[in-house]
CSV table of C-alpha atoms in Angstrom, one decimal:
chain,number,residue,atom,x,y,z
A,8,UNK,CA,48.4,-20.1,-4.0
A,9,UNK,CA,50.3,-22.9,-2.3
A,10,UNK,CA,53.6,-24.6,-3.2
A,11,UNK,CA,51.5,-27.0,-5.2
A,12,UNK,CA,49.9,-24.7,-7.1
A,13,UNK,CA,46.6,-24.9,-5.3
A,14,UNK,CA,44.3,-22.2,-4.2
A,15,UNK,CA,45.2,-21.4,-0.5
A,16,UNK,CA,41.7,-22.6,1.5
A,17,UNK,CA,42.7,-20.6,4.8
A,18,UNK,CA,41.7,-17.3,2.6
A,19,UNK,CA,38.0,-16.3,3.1
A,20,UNK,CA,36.7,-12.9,1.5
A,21,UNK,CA,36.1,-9.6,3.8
A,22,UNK,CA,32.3,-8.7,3.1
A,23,UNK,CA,31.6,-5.4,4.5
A,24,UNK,CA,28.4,-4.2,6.2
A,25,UNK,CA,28.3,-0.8,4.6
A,26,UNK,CA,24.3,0.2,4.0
A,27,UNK,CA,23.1,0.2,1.2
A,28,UNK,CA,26.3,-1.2,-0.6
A,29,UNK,CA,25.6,-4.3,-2.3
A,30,UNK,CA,29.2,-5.8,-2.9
A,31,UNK,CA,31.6,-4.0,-0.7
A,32,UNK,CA,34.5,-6.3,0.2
A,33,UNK,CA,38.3,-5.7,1.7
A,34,UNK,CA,40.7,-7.9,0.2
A,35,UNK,CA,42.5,-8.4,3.4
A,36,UNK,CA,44.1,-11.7,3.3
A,37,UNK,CA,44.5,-12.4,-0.1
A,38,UNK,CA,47.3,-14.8,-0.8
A,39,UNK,CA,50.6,-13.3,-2.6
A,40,UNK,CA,53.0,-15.4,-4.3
A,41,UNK,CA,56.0,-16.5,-1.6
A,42,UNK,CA,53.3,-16.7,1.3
A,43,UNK,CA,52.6,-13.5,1.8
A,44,UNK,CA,49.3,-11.7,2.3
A,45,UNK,CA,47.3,-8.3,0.8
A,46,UNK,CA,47.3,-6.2,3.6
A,47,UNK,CA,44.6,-5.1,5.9
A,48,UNK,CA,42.2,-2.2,5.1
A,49,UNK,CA,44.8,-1.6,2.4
A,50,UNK,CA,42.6,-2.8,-0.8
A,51,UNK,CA,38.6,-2.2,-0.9
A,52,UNK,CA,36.3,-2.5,-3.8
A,53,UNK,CA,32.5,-1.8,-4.4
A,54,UNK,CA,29.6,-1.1,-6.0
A,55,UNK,CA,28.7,2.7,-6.4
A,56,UNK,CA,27.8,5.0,-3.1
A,57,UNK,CA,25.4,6.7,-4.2
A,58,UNK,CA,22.7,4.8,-2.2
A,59,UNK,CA,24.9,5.1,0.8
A,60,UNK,CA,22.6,5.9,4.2
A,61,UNK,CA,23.9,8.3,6.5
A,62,UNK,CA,25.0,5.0,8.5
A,63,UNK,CA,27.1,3.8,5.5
A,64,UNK,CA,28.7,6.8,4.9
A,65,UNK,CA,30.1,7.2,8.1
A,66,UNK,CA,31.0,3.1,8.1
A,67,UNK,CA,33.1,4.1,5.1
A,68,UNK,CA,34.5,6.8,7.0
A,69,UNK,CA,35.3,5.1,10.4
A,70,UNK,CA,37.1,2.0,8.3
A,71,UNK,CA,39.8,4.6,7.3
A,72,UNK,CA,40.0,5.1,4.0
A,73,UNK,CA,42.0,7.9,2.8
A,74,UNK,CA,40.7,7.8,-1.0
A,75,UNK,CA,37.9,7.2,-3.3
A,76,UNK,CA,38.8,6.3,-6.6
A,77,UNK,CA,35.3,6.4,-8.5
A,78,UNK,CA,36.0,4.9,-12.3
A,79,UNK,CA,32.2,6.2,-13.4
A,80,UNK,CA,31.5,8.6,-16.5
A,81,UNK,CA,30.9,12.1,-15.8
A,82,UNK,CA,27.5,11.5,-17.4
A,83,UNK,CA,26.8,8.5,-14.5
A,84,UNK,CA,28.2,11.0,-11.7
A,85,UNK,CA,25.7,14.0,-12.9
A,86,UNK,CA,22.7,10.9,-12.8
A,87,UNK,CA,23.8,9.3,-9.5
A,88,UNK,CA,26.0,12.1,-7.5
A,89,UNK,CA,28.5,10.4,-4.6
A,90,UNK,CA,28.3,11.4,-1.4
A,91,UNK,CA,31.9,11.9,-0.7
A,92,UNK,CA,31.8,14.2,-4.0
A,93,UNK,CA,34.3,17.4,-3.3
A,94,UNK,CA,35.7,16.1,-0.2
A,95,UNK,CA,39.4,15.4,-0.2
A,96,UNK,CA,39.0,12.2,0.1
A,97,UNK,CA,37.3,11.5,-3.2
A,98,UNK,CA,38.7,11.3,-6.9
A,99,UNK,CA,37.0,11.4,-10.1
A,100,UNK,CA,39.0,9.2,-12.4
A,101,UNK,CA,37.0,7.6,-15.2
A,102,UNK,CA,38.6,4.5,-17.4
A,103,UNK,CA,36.4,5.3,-20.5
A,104,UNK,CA,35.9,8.3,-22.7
A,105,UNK,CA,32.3,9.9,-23.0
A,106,UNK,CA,32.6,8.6,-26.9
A,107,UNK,CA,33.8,5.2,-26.0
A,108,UNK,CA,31.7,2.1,-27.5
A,109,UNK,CA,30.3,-0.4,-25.0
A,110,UNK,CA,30.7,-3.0,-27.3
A,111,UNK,CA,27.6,-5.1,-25.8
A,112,UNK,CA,27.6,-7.3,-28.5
A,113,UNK,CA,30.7,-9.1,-27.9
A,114,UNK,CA,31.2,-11.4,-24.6
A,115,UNK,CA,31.7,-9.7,-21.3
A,116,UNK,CA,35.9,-10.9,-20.9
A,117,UNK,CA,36.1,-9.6,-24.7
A,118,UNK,CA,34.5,-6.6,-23.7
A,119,UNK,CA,36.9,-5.8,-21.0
A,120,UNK,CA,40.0,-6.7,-23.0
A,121,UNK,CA,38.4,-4.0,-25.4
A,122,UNK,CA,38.2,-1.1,-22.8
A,123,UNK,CA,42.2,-2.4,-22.1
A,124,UNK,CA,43.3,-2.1,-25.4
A,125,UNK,CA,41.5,0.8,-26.1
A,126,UNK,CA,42.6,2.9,-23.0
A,127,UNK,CA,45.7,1.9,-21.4
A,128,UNK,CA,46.3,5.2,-20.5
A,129,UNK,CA,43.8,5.6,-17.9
A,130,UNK,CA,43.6,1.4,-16.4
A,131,UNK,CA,47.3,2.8,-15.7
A,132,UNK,CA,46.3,5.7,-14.4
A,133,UNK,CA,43.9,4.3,-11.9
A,134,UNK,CA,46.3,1.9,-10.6
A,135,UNK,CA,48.4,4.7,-10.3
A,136,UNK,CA,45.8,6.9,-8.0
A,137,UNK,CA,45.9,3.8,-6.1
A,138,UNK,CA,49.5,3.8,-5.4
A,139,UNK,CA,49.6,7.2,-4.9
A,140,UNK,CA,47.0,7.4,-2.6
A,141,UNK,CA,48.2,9.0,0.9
A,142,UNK,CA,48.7,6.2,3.7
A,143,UNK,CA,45.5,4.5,4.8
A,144,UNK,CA,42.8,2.7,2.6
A,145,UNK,CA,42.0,3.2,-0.9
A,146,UNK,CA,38.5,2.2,-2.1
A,147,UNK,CA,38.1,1.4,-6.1
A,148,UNK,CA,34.0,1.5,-7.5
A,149,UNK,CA,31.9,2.1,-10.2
A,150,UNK,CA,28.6,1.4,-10.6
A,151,UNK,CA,28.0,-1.7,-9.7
A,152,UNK,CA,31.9,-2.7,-8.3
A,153,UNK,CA,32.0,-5.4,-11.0
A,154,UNK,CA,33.5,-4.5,-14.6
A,155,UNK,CA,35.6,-1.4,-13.9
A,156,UNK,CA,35.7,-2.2,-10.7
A,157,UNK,CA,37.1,-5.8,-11.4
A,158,UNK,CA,39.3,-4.7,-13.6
A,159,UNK,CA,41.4,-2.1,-12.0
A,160,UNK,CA,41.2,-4.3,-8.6
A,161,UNK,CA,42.7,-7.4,-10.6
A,162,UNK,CA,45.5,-5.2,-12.3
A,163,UNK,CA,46.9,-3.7,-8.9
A,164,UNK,CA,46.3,-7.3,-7.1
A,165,UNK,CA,48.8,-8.8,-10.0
A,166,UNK,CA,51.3,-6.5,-9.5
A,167,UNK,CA,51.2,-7.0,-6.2
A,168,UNK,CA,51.8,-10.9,-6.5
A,169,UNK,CA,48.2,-12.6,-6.7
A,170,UNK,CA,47.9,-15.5,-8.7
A,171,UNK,CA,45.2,-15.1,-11.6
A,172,UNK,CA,43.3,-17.8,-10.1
A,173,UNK,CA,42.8,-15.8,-6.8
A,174,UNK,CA,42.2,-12.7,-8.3
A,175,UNK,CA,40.0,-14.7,-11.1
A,176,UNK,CA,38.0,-16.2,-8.1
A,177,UNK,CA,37.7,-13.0,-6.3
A,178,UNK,CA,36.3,-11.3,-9.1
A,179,UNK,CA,33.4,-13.9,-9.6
A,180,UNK,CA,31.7,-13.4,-6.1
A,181,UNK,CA,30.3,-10.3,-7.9
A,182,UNK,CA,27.5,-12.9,-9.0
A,183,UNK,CA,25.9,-13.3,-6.2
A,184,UNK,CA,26.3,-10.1,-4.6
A,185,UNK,CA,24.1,-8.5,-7.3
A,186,UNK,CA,22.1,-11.5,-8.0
A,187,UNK,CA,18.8,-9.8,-6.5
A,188,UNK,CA,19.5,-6.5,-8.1
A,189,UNK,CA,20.4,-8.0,-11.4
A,190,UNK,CA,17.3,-9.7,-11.8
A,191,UNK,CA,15.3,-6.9,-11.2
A,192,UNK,CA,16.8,-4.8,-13.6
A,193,UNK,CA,15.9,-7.6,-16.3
A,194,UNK,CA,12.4,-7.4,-14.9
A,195,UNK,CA,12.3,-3.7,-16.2
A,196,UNK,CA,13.8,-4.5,-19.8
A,197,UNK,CA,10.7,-4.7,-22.2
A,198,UNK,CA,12.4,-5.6,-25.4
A,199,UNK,CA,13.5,-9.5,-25.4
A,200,UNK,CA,16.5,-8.9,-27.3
A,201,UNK,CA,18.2,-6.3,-24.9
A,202,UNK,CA,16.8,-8.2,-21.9
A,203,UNK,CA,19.1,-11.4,-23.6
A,204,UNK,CA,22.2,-9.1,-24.4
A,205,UNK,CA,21.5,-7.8,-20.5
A,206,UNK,CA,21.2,-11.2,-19.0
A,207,UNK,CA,24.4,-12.3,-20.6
A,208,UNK,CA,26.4,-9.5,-19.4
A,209,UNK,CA,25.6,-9.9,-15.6
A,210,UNK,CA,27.5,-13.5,-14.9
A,211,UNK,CA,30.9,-13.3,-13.9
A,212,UNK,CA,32.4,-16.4,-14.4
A,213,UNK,CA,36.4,-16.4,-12.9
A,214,UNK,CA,37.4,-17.2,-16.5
A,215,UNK,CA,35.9,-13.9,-17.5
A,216,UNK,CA,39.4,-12.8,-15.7
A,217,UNK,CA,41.5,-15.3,-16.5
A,218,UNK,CA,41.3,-14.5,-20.8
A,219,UNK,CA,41.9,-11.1,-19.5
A,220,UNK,CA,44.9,-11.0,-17.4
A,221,UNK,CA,46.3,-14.0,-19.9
A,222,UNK,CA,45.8,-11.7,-23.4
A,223,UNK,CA,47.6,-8.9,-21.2
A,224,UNK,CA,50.4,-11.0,-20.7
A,225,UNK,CA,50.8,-12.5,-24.1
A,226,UNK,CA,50.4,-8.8,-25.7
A,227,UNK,CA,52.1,-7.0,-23.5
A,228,UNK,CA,54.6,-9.6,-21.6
A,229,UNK,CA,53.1,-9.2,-18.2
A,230,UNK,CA,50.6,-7.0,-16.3
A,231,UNK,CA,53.3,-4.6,-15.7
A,232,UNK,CA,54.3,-3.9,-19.2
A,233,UNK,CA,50.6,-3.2,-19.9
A,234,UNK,CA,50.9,-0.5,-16.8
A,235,UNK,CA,54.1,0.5,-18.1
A,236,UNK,CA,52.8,0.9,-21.2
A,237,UNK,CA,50.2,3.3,-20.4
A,238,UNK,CA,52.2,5.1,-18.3
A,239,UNK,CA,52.6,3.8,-15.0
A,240,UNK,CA,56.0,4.1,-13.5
A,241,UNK,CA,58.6,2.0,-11.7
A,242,UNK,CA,58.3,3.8,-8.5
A,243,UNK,CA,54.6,3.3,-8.7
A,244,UNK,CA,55.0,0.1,-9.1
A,245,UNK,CA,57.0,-0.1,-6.6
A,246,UNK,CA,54.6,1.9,-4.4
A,247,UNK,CA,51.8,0.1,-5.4
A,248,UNK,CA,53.7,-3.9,-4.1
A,249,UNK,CA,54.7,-2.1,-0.8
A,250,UNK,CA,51.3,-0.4,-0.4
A,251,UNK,CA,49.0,-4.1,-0.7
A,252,UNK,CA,51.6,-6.7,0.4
């Protein structure tokens, strides 16, 4: 943000050309607070890989990346396997318990604030493979890059110094990216009611992220103290700020 508290305009989001990927962005650019900037190649989020061609694979490959964090249940992994599965590179580190609810019921940003609450230990830990990753680019995904995905993104951007607006903003171009794929998954939903608990889950409005990060910081004091909380050091911490910015 600037001095005035407005969004910086100069910062335009990194879409990358990875095929198939649907929502693969670097977050190159992104304003930090005291004018600095998210580092290139340093940050990378996106929907899952298992529809990767050959071609994208190896785009993901020749962009540097170092590590893939994939946040997906075991159960999703066995369904949809990743390419990069059992090569260095790649890291199985789910934010949800097999047993977990998905508490499709309640509103999407209550929903995430949930899955927080629930499991501090491993949002922590995540953010943690991230800072520990070894020197190049780390790519965060799930299944479609846009809950678990948005979530772990938006806690390692704030510790790094993005205002909740930018990172609130960022997460909201999900919408479109999976707009064609999102309404044909509705298309397949026979039964009305699920197809209107579906269709309400796939928006992703910035305030979405903005109740988020805000009940963080009013339970916890900050996005930090919920990291700290769950386990995330001050040396990761650390790690993590000189790693993005």
């Amino acid at each position: 943000m600037s001095a005035t508290g407005e969004i910086d305009e100069t910062y335009r989001p990194l879409h990358l050309d990875w095929p198939s990927c649907l929502n693969a962005r670097d977050l190159a650019g992104m304003p930090t607070k005291g004018g600095g900037r998210i580092r290139a190649g340093a940050l990378i989020r996106t929907d899952g890989h298992h529809r990767l061609t050959e071609q994208g694979v190896a785009a993901v490959r020749d962009y540097g990346v170092t590590r893939i964090i994939d946040l997906r249940r075991q159960r999703e992994l066995d369904r949809e396997p990743s390419p990069f599965f059992g090569n260095p590179l790649y890291l199985h580190h789910p934010v949800q318990n097999p047993a977990d609810p998905d508490h499709e019921w309640m509103t999407l940003a209550d929903i995430y604030i949930a899955m927080l609450d629930l499991r501090p230990d491993l949002y922590a830990a995540a953010v943690a493979a991230v800072a520990d990753a070894p020197p190049g680019g780390v790519v965060v995904h799930c299944a479609g890059g846009k809950d678990r995905t948005g979530i772990t993104v938006a806690l390692s951007l704030a510790v790094a110094g993005v205002e909740p607006a930018v990172i609130a903003a960022d997460y909201a171009l999900t919408e479109a990216r999976l707009a064609e794929e999102s309404a044909a998954h509705l298309e397949t939903i026979a039964d009305s009611r699920e197809r209107e608990i579906v269709a309400g889950l796939q928006p992703t409005p910035p305030e979405n992220m903005i109740k988020v990060l805000d009940h963080l910081t009013e339970k916890y004091g900050s996005i930090e103290g919920f990291l700290e909380a769950g386990g995330l050091t001050a040396d990761q911490l650390a790690a993590l700020r000189d790693r993005l910015a």
